[in-house]
Short mmCIF file of C-alpha atoms in Angstrom, two decimals:
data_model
loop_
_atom_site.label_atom_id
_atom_site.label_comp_id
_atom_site.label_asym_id
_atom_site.label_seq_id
_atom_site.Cartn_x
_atom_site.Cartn_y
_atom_site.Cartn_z
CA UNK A 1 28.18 8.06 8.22
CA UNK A 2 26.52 5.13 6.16
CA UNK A 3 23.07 3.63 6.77
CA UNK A 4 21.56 0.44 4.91
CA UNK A 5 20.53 1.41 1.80
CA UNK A 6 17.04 1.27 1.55
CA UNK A 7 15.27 0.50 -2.10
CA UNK A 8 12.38 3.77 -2.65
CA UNK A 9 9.12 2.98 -5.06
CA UNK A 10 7.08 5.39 -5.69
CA UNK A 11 2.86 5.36 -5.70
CA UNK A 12 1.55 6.06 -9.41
CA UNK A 13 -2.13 6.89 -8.54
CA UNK A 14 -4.48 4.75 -10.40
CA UNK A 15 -7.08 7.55 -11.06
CA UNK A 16 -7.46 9.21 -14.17
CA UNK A 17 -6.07 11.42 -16.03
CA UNK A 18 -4.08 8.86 -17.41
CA UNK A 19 -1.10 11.32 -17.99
CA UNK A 20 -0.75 11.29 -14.38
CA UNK A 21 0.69 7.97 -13.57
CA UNK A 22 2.77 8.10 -17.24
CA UNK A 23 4.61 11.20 -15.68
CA UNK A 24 5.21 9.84 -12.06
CA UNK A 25 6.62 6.24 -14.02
CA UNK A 26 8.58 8.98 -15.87
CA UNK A 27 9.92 10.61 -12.81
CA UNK A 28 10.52 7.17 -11.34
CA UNK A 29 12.75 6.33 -14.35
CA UNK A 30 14.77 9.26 -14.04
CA UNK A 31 15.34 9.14 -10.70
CA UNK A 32 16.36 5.22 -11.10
CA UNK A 33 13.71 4.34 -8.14
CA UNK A 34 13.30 0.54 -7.80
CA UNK A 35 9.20 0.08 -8.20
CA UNK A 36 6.22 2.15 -8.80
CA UNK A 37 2.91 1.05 -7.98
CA UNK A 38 -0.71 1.14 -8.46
CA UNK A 39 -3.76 0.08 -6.36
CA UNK A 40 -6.81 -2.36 -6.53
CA UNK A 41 -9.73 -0.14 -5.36
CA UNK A 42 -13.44 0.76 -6.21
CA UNK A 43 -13.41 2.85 -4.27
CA UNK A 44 -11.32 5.48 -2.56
CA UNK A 45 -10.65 5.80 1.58
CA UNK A 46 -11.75 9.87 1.36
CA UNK A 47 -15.77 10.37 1.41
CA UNK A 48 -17.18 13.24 -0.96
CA UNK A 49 -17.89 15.29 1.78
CA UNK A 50 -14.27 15.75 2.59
CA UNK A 51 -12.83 15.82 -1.07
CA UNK A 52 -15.47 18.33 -1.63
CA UNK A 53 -15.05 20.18 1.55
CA UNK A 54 -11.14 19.97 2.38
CA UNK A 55 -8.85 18.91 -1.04
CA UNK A 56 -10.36 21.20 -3.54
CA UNK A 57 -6.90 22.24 -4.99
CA UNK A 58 -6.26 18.58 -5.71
CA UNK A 59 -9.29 17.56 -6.84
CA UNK A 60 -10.57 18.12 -10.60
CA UNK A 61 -13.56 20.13 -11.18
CA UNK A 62 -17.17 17.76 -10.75
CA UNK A 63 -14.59 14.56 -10.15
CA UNK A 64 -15.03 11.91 -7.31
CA UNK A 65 -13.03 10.42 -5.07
CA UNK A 66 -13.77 6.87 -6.00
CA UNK A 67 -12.59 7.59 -10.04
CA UNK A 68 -10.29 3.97 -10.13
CA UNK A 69 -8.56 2.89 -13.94
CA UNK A 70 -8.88 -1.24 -13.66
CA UNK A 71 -5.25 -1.67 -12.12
CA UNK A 72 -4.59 -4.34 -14.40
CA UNK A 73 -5.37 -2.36 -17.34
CA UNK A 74 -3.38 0.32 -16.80
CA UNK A 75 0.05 -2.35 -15.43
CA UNK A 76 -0.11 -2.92 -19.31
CA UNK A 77 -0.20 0.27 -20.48
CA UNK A 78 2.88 1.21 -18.44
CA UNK A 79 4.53 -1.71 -19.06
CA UNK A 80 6.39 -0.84 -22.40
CA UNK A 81 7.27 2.64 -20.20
CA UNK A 82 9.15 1.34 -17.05
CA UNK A 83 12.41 0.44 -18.20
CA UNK A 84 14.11 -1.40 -14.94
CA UNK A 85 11.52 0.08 -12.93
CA UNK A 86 9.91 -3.11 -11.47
CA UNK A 87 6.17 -2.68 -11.86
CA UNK A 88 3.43 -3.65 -8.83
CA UNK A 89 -0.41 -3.43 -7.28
CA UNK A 90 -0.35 -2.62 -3.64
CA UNK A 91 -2.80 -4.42 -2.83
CA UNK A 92 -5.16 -6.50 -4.42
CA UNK A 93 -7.00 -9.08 -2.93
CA UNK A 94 -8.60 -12.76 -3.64
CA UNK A 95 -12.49 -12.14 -3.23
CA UNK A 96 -13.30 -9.94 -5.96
CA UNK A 97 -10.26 -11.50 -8.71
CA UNK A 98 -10.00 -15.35 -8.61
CA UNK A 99 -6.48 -16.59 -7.97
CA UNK A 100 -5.93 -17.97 -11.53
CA UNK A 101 -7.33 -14.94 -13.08
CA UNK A 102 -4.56 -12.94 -10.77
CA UNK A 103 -1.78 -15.54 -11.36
CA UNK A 104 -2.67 -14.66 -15.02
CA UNK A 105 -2.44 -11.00 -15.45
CA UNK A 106 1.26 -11.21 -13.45
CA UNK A 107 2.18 -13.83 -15.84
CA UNK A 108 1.03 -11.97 -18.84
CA UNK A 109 2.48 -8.73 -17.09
CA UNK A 110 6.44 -10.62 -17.10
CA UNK A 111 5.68 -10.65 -21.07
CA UNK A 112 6.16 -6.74 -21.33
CA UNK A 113 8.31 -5.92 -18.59
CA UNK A 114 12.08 -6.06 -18.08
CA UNK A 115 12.36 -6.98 -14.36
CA UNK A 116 10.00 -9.08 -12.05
CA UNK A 117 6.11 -7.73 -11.09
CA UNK A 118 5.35 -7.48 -7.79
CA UNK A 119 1.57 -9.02 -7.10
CA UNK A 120 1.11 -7.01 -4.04
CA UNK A 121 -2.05 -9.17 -2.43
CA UNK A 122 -4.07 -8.92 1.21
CA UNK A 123 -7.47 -10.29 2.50
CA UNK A 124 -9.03 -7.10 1.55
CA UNK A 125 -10.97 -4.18 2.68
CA UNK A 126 -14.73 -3.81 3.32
CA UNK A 127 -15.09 -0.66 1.13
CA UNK A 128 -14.51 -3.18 -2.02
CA UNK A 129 -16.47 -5.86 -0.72
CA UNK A 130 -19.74 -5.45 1.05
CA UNK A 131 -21.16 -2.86 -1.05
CA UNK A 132 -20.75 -4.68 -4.13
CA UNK A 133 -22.43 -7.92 -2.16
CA UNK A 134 -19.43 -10.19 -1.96
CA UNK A 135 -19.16 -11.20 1.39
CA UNK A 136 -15.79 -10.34 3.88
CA UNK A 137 -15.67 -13.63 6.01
CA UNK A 138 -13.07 -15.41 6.45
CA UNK A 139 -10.76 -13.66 4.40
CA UNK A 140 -7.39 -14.96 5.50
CA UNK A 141 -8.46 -18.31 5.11
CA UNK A 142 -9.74 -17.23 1.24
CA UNK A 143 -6.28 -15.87 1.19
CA UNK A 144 -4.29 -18.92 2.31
CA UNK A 145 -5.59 -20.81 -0.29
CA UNK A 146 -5.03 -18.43 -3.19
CA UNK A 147 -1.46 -17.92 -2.69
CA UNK A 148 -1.18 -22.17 -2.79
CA UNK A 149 -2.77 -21.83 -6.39
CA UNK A 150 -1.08 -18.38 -7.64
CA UNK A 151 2.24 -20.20 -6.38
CA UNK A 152 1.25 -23.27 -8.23
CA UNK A 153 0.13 -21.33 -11.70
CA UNK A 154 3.13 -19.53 -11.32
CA UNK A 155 5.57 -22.49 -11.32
CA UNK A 156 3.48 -25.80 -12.79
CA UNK A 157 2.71 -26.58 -15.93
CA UNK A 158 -0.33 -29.23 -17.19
CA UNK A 159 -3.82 -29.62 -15.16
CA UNK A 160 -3.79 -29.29 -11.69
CA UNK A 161 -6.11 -29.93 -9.07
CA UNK A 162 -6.98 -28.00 -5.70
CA UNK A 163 -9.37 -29.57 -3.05
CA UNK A 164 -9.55 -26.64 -0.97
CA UNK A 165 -12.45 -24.99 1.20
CA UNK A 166 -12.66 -22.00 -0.92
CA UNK A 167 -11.30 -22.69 -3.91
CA UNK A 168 -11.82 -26.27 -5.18
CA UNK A 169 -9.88 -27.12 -9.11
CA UNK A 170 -10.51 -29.88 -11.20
CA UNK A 171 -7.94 -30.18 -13.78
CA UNK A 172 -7.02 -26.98 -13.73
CA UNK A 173 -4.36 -25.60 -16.48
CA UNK A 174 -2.25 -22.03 -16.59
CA UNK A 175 0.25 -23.08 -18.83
CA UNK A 176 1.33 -19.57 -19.80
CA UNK A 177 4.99 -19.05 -18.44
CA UNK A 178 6.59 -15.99 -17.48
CA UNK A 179 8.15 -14.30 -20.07
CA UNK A 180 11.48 -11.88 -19.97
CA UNK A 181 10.60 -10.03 -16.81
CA UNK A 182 10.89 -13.32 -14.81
CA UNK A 183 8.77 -14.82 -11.92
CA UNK A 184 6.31 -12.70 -10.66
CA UNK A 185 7.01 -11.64 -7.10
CA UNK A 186 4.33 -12.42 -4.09
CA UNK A 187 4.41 -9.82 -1.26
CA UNK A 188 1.95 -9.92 0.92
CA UNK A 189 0.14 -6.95 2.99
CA UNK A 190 0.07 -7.88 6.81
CA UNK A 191 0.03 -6.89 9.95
CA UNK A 192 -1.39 -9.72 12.78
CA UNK A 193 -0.52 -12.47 13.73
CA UNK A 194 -2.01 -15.37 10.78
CA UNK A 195 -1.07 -12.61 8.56
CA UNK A 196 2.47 -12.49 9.17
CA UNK A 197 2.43 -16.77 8.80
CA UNK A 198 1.08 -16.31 5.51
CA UNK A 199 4.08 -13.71 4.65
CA UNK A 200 6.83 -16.04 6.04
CA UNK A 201 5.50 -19.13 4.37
CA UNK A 202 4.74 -17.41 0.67
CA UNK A 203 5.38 -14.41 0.20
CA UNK A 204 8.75 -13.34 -1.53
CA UNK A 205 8.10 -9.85 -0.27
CA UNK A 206 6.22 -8.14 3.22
CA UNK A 207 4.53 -4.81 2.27
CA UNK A 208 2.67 -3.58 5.59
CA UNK A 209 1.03 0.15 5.61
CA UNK A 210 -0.56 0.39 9.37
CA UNK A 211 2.16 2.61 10.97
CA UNK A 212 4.60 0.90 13.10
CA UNK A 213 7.79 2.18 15.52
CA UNK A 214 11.07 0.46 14.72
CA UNK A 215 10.59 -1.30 17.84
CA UNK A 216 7.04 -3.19 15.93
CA UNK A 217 8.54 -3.64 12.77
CA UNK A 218 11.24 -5.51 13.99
CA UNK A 219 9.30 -7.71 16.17
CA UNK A 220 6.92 -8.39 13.72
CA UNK A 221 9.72 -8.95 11.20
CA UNK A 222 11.05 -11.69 13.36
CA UNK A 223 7.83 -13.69 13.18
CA UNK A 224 7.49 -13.70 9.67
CA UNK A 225 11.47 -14.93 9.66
CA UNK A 226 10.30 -17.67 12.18
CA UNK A 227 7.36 -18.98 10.12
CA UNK A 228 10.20 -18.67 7.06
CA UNK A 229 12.02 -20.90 8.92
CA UNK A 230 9.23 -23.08 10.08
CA UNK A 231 8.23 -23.63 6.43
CA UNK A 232 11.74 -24.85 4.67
CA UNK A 233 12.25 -21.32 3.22
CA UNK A 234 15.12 -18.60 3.45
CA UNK A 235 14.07 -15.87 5.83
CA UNK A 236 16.54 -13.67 4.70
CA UNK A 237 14.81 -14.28 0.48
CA UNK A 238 11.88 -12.36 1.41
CA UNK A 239 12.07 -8.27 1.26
CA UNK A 240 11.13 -6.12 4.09
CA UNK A 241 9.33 -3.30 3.24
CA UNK A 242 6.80 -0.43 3.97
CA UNK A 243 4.39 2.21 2.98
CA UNK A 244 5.48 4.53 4.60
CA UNK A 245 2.86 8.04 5.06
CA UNK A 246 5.04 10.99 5.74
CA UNK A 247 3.83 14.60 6.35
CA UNK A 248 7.15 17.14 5.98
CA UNK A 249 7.41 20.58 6.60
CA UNK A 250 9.81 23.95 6.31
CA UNK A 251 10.10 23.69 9.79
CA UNK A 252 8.98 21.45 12.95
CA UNK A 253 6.57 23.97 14.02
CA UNK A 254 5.25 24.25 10.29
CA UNK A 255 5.00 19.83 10.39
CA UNK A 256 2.79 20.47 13.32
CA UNK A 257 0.51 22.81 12.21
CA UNK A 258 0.02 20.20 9.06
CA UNK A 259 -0.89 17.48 11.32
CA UNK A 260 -3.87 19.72 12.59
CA UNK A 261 -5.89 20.06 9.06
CA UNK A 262 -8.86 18.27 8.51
CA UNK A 263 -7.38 16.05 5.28
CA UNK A 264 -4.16 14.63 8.10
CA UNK A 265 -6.58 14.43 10.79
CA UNK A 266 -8.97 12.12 8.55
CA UNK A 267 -6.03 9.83 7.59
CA UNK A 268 -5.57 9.51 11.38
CA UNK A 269 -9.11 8.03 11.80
CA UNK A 270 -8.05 5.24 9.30
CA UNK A 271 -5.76 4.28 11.73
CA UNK A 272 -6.68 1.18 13.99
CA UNK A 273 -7.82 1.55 17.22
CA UNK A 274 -4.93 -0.57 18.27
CA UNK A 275 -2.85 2.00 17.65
CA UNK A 276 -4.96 4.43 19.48
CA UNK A 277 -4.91 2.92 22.56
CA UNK A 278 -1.12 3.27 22.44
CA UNK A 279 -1.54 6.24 22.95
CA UNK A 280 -4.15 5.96 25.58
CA UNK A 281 -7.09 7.03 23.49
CA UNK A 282 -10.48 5.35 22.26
CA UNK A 283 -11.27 5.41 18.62
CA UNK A 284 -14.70 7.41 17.98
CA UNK A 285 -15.40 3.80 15.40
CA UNK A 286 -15.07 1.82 18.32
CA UNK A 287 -12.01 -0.45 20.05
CA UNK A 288 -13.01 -3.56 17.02
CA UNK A 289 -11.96 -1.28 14.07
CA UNK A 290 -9.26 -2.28 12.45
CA UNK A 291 -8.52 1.05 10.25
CA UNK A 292 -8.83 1.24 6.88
CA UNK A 293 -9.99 -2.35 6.45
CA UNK A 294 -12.93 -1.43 8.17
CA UNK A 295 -13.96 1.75 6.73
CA UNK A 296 -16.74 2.28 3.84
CA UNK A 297 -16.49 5.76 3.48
CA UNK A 298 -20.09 6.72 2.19
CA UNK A 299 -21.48 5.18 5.48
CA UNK A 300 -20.17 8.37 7.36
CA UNK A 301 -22.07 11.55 7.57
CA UNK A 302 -20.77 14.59 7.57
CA UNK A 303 -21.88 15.30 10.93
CA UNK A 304 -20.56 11.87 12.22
CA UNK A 305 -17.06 13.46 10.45
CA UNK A 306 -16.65 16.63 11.96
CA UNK A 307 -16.77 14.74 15.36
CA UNK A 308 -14.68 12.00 14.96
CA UNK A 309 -11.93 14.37 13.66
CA UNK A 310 -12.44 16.95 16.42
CA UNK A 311 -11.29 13.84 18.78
CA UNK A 312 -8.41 13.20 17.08
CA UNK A 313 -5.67 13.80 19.90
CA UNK A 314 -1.96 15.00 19.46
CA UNK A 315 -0.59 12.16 20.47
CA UNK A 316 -2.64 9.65 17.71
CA UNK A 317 -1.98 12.55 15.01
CA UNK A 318 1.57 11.84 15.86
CA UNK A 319 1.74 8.39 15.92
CA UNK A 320 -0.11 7.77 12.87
CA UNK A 321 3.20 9.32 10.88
CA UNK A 322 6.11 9.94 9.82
CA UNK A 323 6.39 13.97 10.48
CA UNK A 324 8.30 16.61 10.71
CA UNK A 325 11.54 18.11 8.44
CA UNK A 326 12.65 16.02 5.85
CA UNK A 327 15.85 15.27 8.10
CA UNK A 328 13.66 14.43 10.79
CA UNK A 329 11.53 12.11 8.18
CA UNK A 330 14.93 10.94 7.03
CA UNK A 331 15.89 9.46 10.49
CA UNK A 332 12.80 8.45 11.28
CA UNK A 333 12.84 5.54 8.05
CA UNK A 334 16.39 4.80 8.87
CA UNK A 335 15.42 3.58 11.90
CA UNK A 336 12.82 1.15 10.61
CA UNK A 337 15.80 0.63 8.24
CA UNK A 338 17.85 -0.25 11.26
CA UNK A 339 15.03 -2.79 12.50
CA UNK A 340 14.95 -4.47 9.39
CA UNK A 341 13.44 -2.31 6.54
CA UNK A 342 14.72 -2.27 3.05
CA UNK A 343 11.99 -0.98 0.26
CA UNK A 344 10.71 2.05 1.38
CA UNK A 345 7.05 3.60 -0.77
CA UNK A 346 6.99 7.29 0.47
CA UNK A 347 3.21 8.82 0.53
CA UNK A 348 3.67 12.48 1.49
CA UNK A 349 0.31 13.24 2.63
CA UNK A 350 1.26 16.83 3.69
CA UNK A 351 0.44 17.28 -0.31
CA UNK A 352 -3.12 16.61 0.55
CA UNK A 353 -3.27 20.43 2.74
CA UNK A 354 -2.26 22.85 -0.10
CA UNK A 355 -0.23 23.96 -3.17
CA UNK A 356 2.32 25.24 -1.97
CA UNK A 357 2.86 22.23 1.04
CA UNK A 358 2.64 19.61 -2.08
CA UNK A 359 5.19 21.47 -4.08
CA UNK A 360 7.46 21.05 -0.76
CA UNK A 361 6.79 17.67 -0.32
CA UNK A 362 7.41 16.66 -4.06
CA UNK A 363 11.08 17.86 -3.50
CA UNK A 364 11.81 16.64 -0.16
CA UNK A 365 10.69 13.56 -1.24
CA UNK A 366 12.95 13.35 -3.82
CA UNK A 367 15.62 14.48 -1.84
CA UNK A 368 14.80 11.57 0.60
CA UNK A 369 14.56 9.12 -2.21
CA UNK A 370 17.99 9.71 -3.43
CA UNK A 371 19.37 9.60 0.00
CA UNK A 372 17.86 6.49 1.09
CA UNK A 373 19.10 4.70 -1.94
CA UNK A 374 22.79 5.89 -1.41
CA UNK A 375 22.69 5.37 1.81
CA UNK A 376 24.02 8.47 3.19
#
């Protein structure tokens, strides 16, 4: 039996050592895997007390969690190493890089790359904002009005002008063009409502990571295709996609007992408490958190910790991911496939638990990567 072939990237890490993401772009090229990605962070989503405490065989000795390369540094390191392996940040944001300056390092980017960049781009994440004293209001409409002037520096040439509320240019020139790569590609990271506007009216790509059923993806799907619509534009241009966090075991008893240690049950916190209540439970950070948008890691104590991941029910734990064996994992994206998916970026966080579990995952991920791309 066939199944739409899905398109598989593949997360880099953007955390030193720097051999690190060389040998996953590696693996990527041997394994002819559409797109391999960085991220945009200052800091990282697990606090020290549980990188300390509950990922000691991943973590280096006397390193941090919050050890970030400059994404856009290391894009142009890697460019002259993808080959057709199309290149991307998932996510950066608006409020800490000005749209020109972004506009500029993916134009720069198409200069030493054989296939499009993707500018993965959201409204961004507290952890990278409010400690570093740049404010987090209004960040959709910030948003908005950056992806008018990437889209602009992206396809005008000569001064421009922008009279907006946030951003406001006066004459304005990027006259850099893209070079043998081709356009840069704009795919946006939402989930609500103006969000999924935003994706149907500029993005060329949707790249949500909040876990969905096949059921949500589709539905939210449709509204970005309506708002495609809405706006002049082909619905059927822009890519469906996902980040997808999977946790696979030997066995379906072996998936469960993964989703019980500490390192799964802290990724389930960063879930929204929209999600929780799906499941009929409160989040211990309160029914206005919006998951890892929300969360500054180094504002939890340990003791605050241990609770909120003692109240972490089945159900949520669940919910929050793809689990099970890898032919369980394998259905479960074909059915997002089925709703509408078609660029699938696996994160096998049963790696996190131990060294044996991560040298599972690694190969039923790449079992499930060559799968998904055949289509059987």
């Amino acid at each position: 039996m066939t199944h739409p072939r899905v398109a598989v990237g593949l997360g880099l890490g953007t955390s030193p050592p720097v051999w690190r993401p060389r040998t996953l772009l590696r693996l990527a090229r041997v394994m002819h895997l559409h797109s391999a990605w960085t991220v945009d962070h200052f800091l990282g989503f697990f606090p020290q007390q549980i990188w300390n405490r509950d990922l000691t065989w991943t973590a280096r000795p006397g390193s941090s969690p919050h050890e970030y390369f400059d994404y856009q540094v290391l894009l142009g390191h890697l460019a002259s190493r993808a080959g057709n392996v199309r290149l991307g940040v998932g996510v950066t944001e608006a409020l800490r890089r000005h749209p020109v300056l972004i506009a500029q390092t993916f134009l720069s980017l198409s200069h030493l790359t054989k296939r499009p960049p993707i500018l993965g781009i959201g409204a961004g994440e507290r952890e990278n904002l409010e400690p570093y004293g740049i404010s987090f209001e209004q960040p959709v409409g910030h948003l908005e009005e950056a992806l008018q002037i990437i889209r602009l520096c992206f396809r005008s040439r000569g001064p421009f002008d922008f009279p907006g509320k946030h951003y406001r240019l006066d004459g304005a020139v990027m006259d850099i063009r893209p070079g043998r790569g081709g356009v840069p590609e704009i795919w946006i990271g939402a989930h609500g409502p103006k969000m999924l506007r935003l994706v149907g009216t500029y993005g060329d790509g949707w790249y949500p990571s909040v876990p969905m059923t096949p059921d949500d993806y589709g539905a939210r799907l449709a509204t970005i295709r309506t708002s495609a619509e809405a706006a002049g534009r082909d619905p059927d241009a822009i890519t469906p996609s996902a980040q997808l966090i999977v946790v696979l075991g030997r066995s379906e008893e072996h998936a469960r007992s993964l989703l019980d240690s500490r390192p799964l049950r802290y990724l389930a916190l960063m879930a929204p408490a929209s999600l929780w209540r799906t499941h009929g439970a409160q989040h211990p950070f309160g029914d206005a958190f919006r998951g890892f948008i929300d969360l500054v890691p180094q504002h939890l104590t340990a003791d605050e910790l241990d609770v909120a991941m003692a109240s972490v029910p089945r159900s949520v734990l669940e919910g929050a991911m793809l689990w099970g064996t890898p032919e369980h994992v394998l259905g479960g994206i074909r059915e997002l496939a089925d709703a509408g998916m078609r660029h699938a970026v696996l994160s096998p966080a049963s790696a996190l638990v131990s060294r044996r579990d991560a040298l599972f995952s690694i190969r039923a991920v790449l079992g499930l990567m060559r799968r998904l791309q055949s289509g059987y």
